[in-house]
Tab-separated table of C-alpha atoms in Angstrom:
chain	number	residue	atom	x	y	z
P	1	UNK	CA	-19.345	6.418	1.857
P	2	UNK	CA	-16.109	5.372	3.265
P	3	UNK	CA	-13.324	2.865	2.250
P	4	UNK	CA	-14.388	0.940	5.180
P	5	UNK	CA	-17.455	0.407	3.847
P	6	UNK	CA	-16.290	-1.339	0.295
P	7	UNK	CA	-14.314	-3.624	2.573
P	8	UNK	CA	-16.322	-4.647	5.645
P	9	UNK	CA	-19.324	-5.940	6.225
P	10	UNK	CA	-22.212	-4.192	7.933
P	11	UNK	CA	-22.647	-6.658	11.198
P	12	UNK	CA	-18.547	-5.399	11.211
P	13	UNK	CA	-19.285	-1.875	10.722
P	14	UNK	CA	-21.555	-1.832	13.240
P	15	UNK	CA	-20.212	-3.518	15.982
P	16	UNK	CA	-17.075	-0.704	15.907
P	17	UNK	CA	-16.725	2.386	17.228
P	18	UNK	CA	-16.688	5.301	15.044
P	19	UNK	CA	-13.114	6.376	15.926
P	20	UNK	CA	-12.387	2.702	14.861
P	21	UNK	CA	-13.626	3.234	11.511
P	22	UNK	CA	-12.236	6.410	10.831
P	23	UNK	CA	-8.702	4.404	12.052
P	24	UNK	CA	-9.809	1.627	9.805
P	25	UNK	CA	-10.333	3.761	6.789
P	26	UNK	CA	-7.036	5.825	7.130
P	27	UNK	CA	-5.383	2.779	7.235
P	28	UNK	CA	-7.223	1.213	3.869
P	29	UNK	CA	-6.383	4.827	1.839
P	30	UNK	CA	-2.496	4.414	3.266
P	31	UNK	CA	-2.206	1.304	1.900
P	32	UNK	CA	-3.601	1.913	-1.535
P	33	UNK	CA	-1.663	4.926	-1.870
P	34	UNK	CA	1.053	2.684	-0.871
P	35	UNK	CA	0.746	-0.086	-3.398
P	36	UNK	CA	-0.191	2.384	-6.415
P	37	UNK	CA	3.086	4.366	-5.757
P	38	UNK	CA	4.696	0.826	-6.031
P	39	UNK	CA	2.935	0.106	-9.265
P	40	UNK	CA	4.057	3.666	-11.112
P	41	UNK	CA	7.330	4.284	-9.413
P	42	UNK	CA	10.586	2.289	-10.050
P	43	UNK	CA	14.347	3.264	-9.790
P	44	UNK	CA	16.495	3.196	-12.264
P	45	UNK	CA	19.236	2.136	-10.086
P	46	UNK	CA	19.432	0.548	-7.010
P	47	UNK	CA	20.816	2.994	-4.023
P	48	UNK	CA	22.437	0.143	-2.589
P	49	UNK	CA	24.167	-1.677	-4.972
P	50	UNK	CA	24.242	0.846	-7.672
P	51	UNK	CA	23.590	-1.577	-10.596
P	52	UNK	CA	20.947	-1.023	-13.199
P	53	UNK	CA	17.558	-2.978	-12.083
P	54	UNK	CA	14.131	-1.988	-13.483
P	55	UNK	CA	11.789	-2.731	-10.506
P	56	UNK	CA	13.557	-2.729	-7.124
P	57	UNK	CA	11.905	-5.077	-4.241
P	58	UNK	CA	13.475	-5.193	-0.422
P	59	UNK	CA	16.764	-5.161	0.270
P	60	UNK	CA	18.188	-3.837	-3.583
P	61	UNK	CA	17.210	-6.932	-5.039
P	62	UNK	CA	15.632	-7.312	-8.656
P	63	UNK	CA	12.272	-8.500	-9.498
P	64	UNK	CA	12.790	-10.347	-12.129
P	65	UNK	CA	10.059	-9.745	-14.939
């Protein structure tokens, strides 16, 4: 069972290709990778500013918790 499969529907899943589901599912496993590295990984200070923020978001500013 793929990724894919938790997140599409079969009439979806069927009317692709099976390159386009492999594409699919790569895409669905970078992006969870991507968002749980963002959940456990924080800097301690910002590289562009250099101040001290706990959780970084674009462009060096703070999320404010």
């Amino acid at each position: 069972m793929t990724r894919t499969s938790k997140y599409l529907n079969q009439d979806t899943i069927a009317a692709l290709q099976a390159f386009q589901i492999e594409k699919i599912d790569r895409e669905i496993t970078d992006y969870l990778d991507t968002n749980n590295k963002m959940n456990t990984y924080h800097f301690e200070y910002c590289p562009k500013c250099g101040c001290y923020h706990p959780h970084l978001i674009k462009s060096g500013f703070a999320l404010k918790k």
